[in-house]
PDB file of C-alpha atoms in Angstrom:
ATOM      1  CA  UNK A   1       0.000   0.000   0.000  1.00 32.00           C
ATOM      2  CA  UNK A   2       1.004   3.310  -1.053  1.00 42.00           C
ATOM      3  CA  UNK A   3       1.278   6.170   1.971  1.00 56.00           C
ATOM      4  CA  UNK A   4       4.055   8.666   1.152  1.00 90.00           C
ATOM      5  CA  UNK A   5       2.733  11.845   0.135  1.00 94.00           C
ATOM      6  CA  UNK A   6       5.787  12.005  -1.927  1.00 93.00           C
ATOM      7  CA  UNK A   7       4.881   8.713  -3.540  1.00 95.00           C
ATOM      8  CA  UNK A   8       1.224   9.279  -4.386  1.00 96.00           C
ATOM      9  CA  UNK A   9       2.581  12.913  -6.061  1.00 97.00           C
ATOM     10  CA  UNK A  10       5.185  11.569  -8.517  1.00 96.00           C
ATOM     11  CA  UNK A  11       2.605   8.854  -9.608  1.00 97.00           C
ATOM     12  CA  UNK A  12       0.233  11.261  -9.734  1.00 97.00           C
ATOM     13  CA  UNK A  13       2.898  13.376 -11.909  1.00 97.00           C
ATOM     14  CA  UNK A  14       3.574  10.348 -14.469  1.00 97.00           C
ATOM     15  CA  UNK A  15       0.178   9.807 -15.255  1.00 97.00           C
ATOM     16  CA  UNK A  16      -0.489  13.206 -15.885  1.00 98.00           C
ATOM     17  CA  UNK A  17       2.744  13.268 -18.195  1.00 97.00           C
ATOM     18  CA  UNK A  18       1.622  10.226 -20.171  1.00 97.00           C
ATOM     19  CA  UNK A  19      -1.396  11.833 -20.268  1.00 97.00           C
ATOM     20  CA  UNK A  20      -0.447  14.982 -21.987  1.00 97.00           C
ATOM     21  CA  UNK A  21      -2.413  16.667 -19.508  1.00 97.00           C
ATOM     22  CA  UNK A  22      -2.915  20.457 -19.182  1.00 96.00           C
ATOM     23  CA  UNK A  23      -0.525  22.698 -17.379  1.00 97.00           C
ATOM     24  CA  UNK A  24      -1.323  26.107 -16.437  1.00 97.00           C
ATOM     25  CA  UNK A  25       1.332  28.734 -15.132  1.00 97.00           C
ATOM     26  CA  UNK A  26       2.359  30.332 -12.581  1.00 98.00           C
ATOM     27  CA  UNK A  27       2.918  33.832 -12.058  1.00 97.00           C
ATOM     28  CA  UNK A  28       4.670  36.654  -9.563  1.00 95.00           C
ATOM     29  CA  UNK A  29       4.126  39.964  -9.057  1.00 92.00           C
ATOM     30  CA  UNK A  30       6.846  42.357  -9.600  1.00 89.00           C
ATOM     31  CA  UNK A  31       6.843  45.654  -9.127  1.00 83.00           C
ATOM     32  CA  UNK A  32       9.794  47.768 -11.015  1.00 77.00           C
ATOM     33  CA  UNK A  33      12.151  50.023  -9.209  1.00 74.00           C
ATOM     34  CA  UNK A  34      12.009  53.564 -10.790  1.00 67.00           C
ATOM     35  CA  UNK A  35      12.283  56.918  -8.997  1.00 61.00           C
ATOM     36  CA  UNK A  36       8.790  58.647  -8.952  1.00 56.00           C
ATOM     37  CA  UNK A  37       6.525  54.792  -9.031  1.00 59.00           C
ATOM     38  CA  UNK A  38       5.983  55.595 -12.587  1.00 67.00           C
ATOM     39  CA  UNK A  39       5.671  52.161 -14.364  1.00 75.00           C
ATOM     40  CA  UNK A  40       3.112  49.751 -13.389  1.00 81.00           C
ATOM     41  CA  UNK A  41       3.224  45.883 -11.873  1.00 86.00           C
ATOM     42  CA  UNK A  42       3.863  43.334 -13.729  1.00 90.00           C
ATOM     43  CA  UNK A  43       3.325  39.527 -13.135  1.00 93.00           C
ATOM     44  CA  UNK A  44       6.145  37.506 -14.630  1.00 94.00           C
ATOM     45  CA  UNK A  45       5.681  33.936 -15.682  1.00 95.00           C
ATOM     46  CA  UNK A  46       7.558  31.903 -12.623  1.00 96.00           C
ATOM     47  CA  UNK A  47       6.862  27.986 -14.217  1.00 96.00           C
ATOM     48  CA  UNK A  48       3.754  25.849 -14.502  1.00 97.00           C
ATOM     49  CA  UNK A  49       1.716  22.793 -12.963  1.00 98.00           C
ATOM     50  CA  UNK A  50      -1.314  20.604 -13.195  1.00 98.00           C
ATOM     51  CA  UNK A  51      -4.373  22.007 -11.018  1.00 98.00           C
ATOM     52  CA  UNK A  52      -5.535  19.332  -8.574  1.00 98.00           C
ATOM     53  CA  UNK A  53      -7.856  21.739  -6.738  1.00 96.00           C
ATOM     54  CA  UNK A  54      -6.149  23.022  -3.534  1.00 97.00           C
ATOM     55  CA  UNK A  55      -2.823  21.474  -5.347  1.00 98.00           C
ATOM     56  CA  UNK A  56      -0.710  22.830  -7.687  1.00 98.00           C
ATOM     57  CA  UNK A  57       1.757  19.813  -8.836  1.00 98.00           C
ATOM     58  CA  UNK A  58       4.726  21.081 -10.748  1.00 97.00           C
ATOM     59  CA  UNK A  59       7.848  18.823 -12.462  1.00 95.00           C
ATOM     60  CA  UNK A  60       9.293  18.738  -9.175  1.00 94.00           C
ATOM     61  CA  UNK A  61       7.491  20.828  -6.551  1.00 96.00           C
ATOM     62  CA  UNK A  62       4.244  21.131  -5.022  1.00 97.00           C
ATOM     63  CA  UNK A  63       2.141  24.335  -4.448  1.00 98.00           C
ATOM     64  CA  UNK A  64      -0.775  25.025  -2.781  1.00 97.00           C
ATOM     65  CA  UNK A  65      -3.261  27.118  -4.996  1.00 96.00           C
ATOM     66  CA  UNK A  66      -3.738  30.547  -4.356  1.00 95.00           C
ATOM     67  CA  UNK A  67      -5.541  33.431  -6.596  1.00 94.00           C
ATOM     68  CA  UNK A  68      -6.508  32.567  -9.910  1.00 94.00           C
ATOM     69  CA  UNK A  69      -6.902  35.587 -12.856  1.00 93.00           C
ATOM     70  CA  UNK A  70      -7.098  35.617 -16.388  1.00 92.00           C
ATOM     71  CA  UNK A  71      -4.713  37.969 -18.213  1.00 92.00           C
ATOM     72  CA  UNK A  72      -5.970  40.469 -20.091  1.00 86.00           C
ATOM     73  CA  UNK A  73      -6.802  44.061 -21.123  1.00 80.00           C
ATOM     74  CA  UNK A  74      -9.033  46.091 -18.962  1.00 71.00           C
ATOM     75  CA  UNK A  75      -9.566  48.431 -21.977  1.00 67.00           C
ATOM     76  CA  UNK A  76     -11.793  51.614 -20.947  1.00 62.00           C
ATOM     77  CA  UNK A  77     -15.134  50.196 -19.263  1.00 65.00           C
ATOM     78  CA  UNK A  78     -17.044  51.371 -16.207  1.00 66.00           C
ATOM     79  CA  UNK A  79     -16.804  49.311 -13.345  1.00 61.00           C
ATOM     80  CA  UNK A  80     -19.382  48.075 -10.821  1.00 71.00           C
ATOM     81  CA  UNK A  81     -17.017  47.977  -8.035  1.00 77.00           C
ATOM     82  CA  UNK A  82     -13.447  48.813  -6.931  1.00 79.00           C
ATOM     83  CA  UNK A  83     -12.942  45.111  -6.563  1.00 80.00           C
ATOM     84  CA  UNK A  84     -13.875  44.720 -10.340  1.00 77.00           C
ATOM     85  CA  UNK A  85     -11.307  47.558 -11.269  1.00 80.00           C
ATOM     86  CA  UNK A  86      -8.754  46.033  -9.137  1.00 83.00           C
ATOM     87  CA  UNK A  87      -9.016  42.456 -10.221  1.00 84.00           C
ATOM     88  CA  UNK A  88      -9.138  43.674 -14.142  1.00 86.00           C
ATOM     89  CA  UNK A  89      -5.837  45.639 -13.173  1.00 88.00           C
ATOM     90  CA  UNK A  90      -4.189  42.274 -12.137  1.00 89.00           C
ATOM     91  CA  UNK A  91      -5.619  40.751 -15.403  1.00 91.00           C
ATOM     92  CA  UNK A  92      -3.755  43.884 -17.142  1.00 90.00           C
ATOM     93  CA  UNK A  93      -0.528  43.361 -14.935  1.00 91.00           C
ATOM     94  CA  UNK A  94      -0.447  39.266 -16.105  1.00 92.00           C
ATOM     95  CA  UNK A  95      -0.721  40.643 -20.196  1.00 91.00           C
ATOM     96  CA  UNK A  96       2.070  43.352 -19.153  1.00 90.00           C
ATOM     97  CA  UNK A  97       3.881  40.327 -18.226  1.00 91.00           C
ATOM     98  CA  UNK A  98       4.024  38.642 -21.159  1.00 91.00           C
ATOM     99  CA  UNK A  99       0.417  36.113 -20.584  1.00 94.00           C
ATOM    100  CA  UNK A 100      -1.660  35.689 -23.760  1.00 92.00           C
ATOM    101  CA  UNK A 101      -5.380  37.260 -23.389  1.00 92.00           C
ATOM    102  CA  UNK A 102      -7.049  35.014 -21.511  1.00 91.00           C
ATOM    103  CA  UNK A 103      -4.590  32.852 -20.169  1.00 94.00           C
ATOM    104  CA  UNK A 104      -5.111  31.599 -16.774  1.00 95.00           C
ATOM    105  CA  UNK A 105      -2.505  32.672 -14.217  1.00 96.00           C
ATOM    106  CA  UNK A 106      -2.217  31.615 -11.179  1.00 97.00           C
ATOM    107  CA  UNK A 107      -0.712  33.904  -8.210  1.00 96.00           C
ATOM    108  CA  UNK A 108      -0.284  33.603  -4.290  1.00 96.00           C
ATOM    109  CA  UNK A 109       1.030  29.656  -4.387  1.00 97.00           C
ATOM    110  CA  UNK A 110       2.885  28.461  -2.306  1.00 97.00           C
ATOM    111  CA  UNK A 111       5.471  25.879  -2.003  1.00 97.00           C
ATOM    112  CA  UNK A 112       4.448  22.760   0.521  1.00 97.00           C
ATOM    113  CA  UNK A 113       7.686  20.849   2.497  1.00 95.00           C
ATOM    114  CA  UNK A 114       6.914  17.234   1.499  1.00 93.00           C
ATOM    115  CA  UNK A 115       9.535  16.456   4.000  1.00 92.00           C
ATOM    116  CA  UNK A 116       7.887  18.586   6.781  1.00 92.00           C
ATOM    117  CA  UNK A 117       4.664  16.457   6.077  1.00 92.00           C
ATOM    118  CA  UNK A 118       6.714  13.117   6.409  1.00 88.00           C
ATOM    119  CA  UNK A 119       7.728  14.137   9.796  1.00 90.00           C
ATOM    120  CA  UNK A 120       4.154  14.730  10.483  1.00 91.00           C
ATOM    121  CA  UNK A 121       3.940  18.457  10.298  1.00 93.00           C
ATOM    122  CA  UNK A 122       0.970  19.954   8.332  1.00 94.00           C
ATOM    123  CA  UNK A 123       2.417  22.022   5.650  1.00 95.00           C
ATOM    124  CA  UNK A 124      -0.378  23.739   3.546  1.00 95.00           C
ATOM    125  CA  UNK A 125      -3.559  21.480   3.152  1.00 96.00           C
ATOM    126  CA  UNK A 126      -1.911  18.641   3.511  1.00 97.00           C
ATOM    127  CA  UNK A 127      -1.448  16.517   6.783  1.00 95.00           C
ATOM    128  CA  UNK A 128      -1.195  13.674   8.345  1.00 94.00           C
ATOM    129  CA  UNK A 129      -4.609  12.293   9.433  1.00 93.00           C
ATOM    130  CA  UNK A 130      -4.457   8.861  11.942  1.00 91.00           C
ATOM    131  CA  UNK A 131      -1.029   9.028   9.961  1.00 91.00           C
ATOM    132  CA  UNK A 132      -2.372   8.494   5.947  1.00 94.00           C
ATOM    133  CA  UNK A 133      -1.282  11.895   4.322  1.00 96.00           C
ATOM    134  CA  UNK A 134      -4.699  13.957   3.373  1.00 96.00           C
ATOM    135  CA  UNK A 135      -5.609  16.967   2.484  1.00 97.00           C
ATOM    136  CA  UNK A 136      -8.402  19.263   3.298  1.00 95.00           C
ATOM    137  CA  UNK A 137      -9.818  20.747   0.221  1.00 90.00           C
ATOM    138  CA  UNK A 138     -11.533  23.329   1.628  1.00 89.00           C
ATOM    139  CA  UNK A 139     -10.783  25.538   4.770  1.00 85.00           C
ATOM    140  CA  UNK A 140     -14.201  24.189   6.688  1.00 88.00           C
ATOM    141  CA  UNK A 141     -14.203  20.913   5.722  1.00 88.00           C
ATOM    142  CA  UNK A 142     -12.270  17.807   7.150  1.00 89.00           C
ATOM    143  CA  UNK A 143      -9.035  15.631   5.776  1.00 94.00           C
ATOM    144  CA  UNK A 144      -9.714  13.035   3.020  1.00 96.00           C
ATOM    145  CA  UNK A 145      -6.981  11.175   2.008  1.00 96.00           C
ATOM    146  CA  UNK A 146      -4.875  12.094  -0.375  1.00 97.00           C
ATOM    147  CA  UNK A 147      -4.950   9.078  -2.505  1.00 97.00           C
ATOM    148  CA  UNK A 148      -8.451   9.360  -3.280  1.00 97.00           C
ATOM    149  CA  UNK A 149      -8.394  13.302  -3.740  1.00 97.00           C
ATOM    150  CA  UNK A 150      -5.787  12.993  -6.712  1.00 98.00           C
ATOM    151  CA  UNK A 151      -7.714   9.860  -8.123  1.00 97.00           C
ATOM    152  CA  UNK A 152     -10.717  12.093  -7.921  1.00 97.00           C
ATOM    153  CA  UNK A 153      -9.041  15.259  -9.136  1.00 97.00           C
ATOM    154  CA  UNK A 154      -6.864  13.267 -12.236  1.00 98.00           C
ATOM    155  CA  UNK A 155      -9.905  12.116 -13.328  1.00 97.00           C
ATOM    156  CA  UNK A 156     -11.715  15.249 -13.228  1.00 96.00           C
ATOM    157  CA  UNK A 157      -8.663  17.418 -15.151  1.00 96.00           C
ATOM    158  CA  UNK A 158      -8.534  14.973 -18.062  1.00 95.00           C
ATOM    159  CA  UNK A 159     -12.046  14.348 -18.560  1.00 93.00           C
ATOM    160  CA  UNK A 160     -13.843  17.163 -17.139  1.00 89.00           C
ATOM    161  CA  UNK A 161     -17.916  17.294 -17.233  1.00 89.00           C
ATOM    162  CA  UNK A 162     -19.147  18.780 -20.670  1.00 84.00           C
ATOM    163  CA  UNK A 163     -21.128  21.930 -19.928  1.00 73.00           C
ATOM    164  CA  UNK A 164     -24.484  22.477 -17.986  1.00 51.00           C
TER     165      UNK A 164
END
């Protein structure tokens, strides 16, 4: 029986790679240093992964998800909210950046310590649970384990449900 957290990631990382399944990148925030502030953010391209839900699984490193935007240009439009101008202002920072219109980007990740979790420290949304690594996928509900959640979430990314 498989129960390394490690283990269940890079077989969860060779099926998606004989899978041809669909990466989508990852992206920073930079903001240039020139006198006066003049020049605007920018998010830079900083790799890619498969989205598993909560889990971000890259080549080599795990993330856990963070904020998700779509590059693009605001253009000139009204908006129905400062939150609406300032999320289409990230959208123009990720096309700044050098992400095609429309291109999901995904910000805020962070990088989980596989290692940490093998000594049975939480480390993101993983932990141990009765000591089979799981993950809770959302912040109110419980641990599942993690074998399960990538079966679930695999299946999901490379057949997802056709349109309601």
């Amino acid at each position: 029986m498989v129960d390394d957290a490690a283990t269940l990631l890079n077989a969860a990382r060779a099926r998606l790679v004989a899978a041809d399944a669909p990466r989508e990148r990852l992206g920073e925030v930079v903001r240039p240093r020139v006198l006066a502030g003049l020049r605007a953010p920018k998010i830079v391209p900083r790799g890619d992964a498969w989205r598993l839900g909560v889990l971000l699984v890259g080549e080599k490193t795990v993330y856990a998800a963070g904020n998700v935007v779509r590059a693009g240009d605001p253009g000139r439009r009204g908006f129905a909210s400062d939150a609406a101008r300032a999320r289409a202002e990230v959208a123009a920072a990720a096309t700044r950046g050098g992400f095609g219109d429309g291109e999901t980007v995904h910000l805020d990740w962070k990088v989980l310590d596989l290692a940490a979790l093998g000594r049975g420290e939480p480390t993101g949304p993983l932990a141990l649970a009765n000591g089979i690594p799981s993950i809770r996928w959302s912040p109110a509900a419980g641990h599942v384990p993690l074998a399960g959640y990538l079966e679930e979430r695999i299946a999901l990314l490379l057949q997802p449900p056709q349109g309601a």
